[in-house]
Coordinates of C-alpha atoms in Angstrom, one line a residue:
X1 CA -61.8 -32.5 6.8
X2 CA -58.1 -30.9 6.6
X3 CA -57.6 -28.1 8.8
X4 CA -55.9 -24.8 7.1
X5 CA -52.5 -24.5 7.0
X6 CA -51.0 -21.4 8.5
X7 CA -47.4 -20.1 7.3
X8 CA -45.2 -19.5 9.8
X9 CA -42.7 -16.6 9.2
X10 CA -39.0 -18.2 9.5
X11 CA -35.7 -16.2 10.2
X12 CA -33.2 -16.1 7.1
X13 CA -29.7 -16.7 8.9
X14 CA -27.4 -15.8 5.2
X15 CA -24.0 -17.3 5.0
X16 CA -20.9 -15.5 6.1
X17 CA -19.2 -14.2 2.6
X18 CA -16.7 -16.3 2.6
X19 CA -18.4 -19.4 2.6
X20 CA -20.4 -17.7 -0.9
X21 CA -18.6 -19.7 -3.6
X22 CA -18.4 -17.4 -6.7
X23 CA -18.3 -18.7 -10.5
X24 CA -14.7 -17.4 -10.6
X25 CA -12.3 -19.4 -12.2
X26 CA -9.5 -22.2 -10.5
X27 CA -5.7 -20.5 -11.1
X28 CA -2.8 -23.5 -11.2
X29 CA -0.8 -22.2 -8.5
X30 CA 2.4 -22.1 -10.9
X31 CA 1.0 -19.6 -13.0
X32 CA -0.5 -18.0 -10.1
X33 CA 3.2 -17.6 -8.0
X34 CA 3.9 -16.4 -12.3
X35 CA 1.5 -13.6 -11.6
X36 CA 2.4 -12.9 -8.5
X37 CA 5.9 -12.4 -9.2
X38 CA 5.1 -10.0 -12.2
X39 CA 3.1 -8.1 -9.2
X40 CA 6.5 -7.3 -7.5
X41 CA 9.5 -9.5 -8.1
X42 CA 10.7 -11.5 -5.7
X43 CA 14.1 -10.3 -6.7
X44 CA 12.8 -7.0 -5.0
X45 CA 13.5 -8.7 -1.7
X46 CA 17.0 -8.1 0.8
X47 CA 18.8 -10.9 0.6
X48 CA 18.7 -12.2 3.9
X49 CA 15.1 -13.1 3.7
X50 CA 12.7 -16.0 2.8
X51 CA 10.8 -15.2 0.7
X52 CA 8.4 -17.0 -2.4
X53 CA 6.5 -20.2 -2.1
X54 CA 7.8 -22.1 1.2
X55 CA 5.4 -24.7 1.1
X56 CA 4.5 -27.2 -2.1
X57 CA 1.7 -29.4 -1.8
X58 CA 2.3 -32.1 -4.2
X59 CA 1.4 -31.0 -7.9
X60 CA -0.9 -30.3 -9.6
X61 CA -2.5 -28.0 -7.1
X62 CA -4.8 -25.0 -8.7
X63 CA -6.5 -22.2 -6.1
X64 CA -9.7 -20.8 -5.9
X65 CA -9.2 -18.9 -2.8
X66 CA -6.3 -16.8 -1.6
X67 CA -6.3 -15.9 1.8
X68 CA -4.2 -13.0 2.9
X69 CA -2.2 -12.6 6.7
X70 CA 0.4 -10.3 7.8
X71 CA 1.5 -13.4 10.3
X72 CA 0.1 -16.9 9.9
X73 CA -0.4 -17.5 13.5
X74 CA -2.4 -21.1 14.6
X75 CA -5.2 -19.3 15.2
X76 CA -4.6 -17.5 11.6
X77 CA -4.3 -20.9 10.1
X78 CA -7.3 -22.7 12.0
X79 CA -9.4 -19.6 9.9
X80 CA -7.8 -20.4 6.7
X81 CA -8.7 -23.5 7.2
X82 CA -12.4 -23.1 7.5
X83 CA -12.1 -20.6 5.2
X84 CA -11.0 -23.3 1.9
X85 CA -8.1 -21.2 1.5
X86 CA -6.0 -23.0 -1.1
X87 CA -2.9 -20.7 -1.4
X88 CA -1.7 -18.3 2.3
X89 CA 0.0 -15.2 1.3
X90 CA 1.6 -14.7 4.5
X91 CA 3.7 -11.2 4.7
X92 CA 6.2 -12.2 7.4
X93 CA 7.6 -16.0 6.5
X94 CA 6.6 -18.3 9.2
X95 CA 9.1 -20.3 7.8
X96 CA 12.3 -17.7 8.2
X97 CA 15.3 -20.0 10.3
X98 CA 16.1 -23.1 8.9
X99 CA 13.9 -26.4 10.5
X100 CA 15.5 -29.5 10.9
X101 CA 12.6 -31.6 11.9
X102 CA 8.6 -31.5 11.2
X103 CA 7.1 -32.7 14.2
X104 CA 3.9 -31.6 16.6
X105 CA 6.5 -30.1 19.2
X106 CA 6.8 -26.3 18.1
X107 CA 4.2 -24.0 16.2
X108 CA 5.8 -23.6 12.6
X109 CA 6.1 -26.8 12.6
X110 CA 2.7 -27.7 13.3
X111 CA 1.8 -24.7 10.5
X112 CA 3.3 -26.9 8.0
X113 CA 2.2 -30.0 9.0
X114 CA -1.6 -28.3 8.9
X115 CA -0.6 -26.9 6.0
X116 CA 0.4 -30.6 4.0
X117 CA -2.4 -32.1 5.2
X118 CA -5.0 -29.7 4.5
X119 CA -3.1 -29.1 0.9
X120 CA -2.9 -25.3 1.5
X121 CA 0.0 -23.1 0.0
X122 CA 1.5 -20.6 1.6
X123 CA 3.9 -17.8 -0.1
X124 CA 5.9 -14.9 1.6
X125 CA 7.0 -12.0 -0.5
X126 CA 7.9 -9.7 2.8
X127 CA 10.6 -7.5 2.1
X128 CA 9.9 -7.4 -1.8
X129 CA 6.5 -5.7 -1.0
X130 CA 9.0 -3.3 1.4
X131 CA 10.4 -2.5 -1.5
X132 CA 8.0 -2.4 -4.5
X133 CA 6.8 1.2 -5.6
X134 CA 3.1 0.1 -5.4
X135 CA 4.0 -1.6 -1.5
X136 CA 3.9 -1.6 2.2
X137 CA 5.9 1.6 2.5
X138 CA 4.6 3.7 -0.2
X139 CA 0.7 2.5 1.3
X140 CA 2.3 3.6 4.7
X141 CA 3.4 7.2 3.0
X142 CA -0.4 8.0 2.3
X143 CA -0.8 8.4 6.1
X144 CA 1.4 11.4 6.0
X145 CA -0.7 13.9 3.9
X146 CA 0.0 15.2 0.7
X147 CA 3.9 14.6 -0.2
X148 CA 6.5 14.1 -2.5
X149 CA 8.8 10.8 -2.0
X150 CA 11.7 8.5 -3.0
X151 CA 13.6 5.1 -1.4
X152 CA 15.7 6.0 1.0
X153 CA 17.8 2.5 -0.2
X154 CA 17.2 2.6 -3.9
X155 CA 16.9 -1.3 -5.2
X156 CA 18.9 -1.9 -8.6
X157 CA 17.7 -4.1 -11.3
X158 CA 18.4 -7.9 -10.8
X159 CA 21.2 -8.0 -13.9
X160 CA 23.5 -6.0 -15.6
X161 CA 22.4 -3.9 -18.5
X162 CA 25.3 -5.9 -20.8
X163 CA 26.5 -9.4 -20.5
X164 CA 28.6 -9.4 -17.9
X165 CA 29.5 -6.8 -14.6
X166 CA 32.8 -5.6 -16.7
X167 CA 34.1 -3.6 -19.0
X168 CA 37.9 -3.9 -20.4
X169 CA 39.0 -1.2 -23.3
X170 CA 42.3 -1.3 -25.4
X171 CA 43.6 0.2 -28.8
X172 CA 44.8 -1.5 -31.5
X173 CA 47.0 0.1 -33.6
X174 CA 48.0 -2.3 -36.9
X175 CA 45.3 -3.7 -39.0
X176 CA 47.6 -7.1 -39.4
X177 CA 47.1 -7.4 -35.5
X178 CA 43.3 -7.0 -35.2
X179 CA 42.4 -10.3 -36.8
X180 CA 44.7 -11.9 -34.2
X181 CA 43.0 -9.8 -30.9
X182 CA 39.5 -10.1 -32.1
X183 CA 40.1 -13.8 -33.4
X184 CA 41.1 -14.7 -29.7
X185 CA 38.7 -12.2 -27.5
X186 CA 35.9 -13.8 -29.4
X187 CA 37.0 -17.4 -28.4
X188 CA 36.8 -16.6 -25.0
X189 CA 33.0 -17.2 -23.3
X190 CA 31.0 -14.5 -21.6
X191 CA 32.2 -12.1 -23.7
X192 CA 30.3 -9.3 -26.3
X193 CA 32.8 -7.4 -28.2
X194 CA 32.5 -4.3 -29.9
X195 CA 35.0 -2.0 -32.0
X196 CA 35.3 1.4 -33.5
X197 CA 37.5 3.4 -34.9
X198 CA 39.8 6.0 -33.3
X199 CA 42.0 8.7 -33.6
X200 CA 45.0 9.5 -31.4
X201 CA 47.8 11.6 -31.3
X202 CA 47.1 11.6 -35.3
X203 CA 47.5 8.3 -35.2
X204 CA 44.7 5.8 -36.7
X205 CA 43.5 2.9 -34.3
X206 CA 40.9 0.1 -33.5
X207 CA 39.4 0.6 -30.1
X208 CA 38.0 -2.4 -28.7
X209 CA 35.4 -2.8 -26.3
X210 CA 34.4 -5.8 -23.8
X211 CA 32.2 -6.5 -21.9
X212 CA 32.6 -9.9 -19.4
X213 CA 32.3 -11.6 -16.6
X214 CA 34.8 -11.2 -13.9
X215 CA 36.2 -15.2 -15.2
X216 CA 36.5 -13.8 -18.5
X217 CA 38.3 -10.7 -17.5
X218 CA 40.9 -13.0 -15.8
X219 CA 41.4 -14.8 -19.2
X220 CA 41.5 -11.9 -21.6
X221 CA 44.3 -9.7 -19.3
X222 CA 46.2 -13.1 -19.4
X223 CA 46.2 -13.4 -23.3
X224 CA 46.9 -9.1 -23.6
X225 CA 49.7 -9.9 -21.0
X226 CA 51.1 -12.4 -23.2
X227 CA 50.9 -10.3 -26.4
X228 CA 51.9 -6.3 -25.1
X229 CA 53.2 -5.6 -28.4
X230 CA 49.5 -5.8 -30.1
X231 CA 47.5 -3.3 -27.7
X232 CA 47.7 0.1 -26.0
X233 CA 45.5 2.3 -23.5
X234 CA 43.8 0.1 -21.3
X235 CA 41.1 1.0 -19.5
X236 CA 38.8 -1.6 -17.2
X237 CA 35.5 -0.6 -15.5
X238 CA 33.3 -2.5 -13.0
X239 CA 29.9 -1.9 -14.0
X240 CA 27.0 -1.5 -11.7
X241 CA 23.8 -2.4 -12.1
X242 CA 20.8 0.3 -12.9
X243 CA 19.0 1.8 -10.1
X244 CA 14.6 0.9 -9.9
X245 CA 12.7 3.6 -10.3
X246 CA 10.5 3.7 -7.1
X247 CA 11.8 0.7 -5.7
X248 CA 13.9 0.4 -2.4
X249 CA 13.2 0.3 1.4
X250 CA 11.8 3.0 3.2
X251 CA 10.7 6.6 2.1
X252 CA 11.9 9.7 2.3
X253 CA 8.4 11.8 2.4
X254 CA 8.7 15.4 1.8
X255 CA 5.4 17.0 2.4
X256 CA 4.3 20.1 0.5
X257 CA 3.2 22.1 3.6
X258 CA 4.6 21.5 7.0
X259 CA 2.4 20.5 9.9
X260 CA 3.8 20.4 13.3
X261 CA 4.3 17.6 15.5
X262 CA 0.8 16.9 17.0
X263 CA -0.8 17.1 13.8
X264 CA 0.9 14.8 12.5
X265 CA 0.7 12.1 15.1
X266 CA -3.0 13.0 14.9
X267 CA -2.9 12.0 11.4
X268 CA -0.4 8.5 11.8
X269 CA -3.1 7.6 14.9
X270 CA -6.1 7.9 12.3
X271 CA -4.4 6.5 9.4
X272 CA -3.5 3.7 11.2
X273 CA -6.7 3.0 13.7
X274 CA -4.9 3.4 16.5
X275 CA -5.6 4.8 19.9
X276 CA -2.4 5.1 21.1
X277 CA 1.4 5.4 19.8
X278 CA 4.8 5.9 21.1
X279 CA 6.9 9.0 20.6
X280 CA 10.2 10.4 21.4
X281 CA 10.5 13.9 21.1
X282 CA 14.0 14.7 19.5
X283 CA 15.8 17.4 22.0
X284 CA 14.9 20.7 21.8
X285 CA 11.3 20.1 20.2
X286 CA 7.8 20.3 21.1
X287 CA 4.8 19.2 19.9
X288 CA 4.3 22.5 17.8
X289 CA 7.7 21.7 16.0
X290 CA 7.3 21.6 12.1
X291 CA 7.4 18.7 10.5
X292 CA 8.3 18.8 6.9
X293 CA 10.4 16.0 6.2
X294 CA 9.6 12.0 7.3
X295 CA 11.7 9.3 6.9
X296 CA 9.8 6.0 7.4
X297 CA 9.9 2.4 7.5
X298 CA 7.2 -0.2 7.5
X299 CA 7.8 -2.6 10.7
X300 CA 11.3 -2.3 12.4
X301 CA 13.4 0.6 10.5
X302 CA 16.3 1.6 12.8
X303 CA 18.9 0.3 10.0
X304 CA 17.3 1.7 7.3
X305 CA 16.4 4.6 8.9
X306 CA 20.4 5.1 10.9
X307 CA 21.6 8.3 9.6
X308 CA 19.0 9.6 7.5
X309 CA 18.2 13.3 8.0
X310 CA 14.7 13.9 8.6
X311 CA 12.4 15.7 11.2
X312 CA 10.7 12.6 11.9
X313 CA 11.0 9.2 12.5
X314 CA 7.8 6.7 11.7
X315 CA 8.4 3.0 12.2
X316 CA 7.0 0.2 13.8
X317 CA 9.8 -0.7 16.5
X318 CA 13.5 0.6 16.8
X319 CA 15.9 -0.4 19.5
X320 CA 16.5 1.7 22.7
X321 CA 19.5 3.1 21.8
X322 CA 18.5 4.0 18.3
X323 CA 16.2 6.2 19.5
X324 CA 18.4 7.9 22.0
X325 CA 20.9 8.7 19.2
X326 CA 17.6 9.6 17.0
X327 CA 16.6 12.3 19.5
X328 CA 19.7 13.5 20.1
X329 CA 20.1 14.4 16.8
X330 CA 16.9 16.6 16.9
X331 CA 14.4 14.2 15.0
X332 CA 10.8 13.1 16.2
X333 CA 10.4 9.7 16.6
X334 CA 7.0 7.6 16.6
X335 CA 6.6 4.6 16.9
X336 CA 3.5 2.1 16.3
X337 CA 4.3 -1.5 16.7
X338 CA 5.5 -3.6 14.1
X339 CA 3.2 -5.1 12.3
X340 CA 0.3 -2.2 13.0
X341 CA 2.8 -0.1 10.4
X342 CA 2.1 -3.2 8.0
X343 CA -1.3 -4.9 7.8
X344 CA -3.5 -2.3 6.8
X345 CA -2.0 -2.5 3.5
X346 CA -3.1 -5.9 2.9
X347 CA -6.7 -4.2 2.5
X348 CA -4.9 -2.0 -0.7
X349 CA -3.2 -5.5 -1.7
X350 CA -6.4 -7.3 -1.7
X351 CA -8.0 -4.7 -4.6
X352 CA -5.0 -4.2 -6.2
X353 CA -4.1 -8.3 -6.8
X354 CA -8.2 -8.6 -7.6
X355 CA -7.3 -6.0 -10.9
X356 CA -4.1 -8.1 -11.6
X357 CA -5.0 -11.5 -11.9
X358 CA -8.4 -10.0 -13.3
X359 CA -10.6 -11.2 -10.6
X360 CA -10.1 -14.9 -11.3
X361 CA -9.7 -15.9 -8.2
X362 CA -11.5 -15.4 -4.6
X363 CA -8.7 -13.3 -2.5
X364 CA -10.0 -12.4 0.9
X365 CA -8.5 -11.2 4.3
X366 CA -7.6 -12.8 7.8
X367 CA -10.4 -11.5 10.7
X368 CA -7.9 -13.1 13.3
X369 CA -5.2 -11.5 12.2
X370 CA -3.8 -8.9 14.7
X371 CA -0.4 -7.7 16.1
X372 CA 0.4 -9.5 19.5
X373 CA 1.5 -6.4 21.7
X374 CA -1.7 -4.4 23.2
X375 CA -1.7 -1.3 25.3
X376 CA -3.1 -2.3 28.7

């Protein structure tokens, strides 16, 4: 005789969401860096820093899952790790000075070693997400309230607008001579040439117009040097390349009604989830002063911020004496720790990247991640 069989009711323990493999698609890491590039250039980025891909494994290597830090820490990397991250976007570069061994002995060196064996990626774009109009800075701005803002460093385009960073203009004034001039301009590389016609003092002539490199300026002042008779009114401009729209470090934020001091701290403090923050109040102001114009910069902003006017200061970190001169000059200053002015936009990076690469691959964000310094 079988006895009955009674169903036990079990718990359901469900899987963290990370471990949840989606049916999105693998992205070759080539054509993903492609992407990310076309996100904000790396050409965005001071150039003093390290930014891009800093670690290869060897090719091919495609990615299913980006995992995004503001520091890869060990304890950051142990996560990606168990997380099957493929490719690190790590804000900050762990790999910044140059190394010249790989061994076990120091932690960014045992970050890359992990990193090799475990095949893992890891990128940095740092100082071109500073700068991007859709980046750290402009995500800081939103803190502030409504407001109106611009670089306070404008960023200019990569390359010149012509071939070339000059611009060297002469007359000609007898047609037998221009076959000559343009016959020898024209043989002379990394050179566009243009002419028109021209009038002065009543007097028909050829203008011609260059544009070169500085090499190729050398070579065509030599050949006009060597041939005075054939030209006339010289003129020779350095050219300078185009200002980005929207793009530079830091922000000048003008907001369209003023607050005054507390409320604005008030407002940085909830932006940023923090309990605590640390301000100098600039002499001769209270915590009832207006506040209608902010200067700010993501992470450490005393040289970008040296000079500007402003009633406030907002930065992570800026020396002692940077400060002192800061106050003295009648402007706030708050300060939040580095990297707590940087890593809640990684939350805004995470959607936005999801719409740019159209949500082909898995992109999640660092638990462990965290600034070191604590208020104790």
């Amino acid at each position: 005789m079988l006895s009955s069989a009674h169903l036990l009711p079990t718990s359901v323990r469900l899987a963290p969401s990370w471990i949840c493999r989606s049916s999105r698609s693998f992205m070759d890491l080539k054509a993903l860096l492609s992407s990310l590039n076309d996100f904000a250039s790396l050409s965005f980025a001071e150039s003093w820093d390290n930014v891009g891909l800093l670690v290869e494994p060897s090719p091919p290597h495609t990615v299913n899952t980006l995992f995004l830090t503001n520091d890869l820490t060990e304890e950051v990397m142990e996560e990606a790790l168990q997380k099957k991250a493929d490719l690190i976007l790590s804000y900050h570069p762990p790999i910044f000075r140059a190394m010249k061994h790989i061994t076990w002995k120091t932690w960014k060196e045992r970050l890359v070693i992990r990193a090799l064996e475990n095949r893992v990626a890891i990128y940095s774009p740092h100082t071109a997400y500073d700068a991007a109009p859709q980046g750290v800075n402009n995500w800081l701005a939103k803190g502030l309230g409504t407001c109106s803002t611009r670089p306070i460093h404008p960023s200019r385009a990569p390359n010149y607008p012509t071939e070339g960073a000059h611009r060297l203009e002469f007359s000609v004034n007898h047609t037998q001579d221009l076959d000559k001039v343009m016959s020898a301009v024209k043989g002379i590389g990394d050179v566009s040439v243009t002419s028109f016609a021209a009038r002065c003092d009543d007097e028909e002539q050829t203008r011609i117009s260059l544009n070169c490199t500085q090499k190729a300026l050398m070579q065509v002042l030599a050949f006009l040097s060597q041939n005075r008779q054939l030209y006339q009114k010289t003129e020779i401009l350095s050219l300078e390349k185009p200002l980005l729209l929207d793009t530079g470090m830091g922000r000048l934020c003008t907001l369209d009604e003023s607050v005054s001091l507390a409320t604005m701290i008030e407002r940085v403090k909830g932006y940023l989830k923090l309990s605590h923050l640390r301000l100098a109040l600039g002499v001769g102001k209270t915590l009832e002063s207006p506040v209608k114009v902010v200067a700010l910069c993501a992470g450490s902003g005393g040289s970008v911020l040296q000079g500007v006017e402003a009633d406030l200061y907002l930065t992570g970190e800026m020396s002692h004496h940077d400060v002192l001169d800061a106050a003295s000059k009648g402007i706030n200053v708050i300060l939040c720790e580095h990297s707590n002015t940087e890593r809640g936009f990684l939350s805004d990076l995470q959607q936005m990247l999801g719409v740019h690469l159209e949500n082909k691959i898995n992109i999640i964000l660092s638990e462990t991640d965290r600034d070191p310094l604590h208020v104790v």
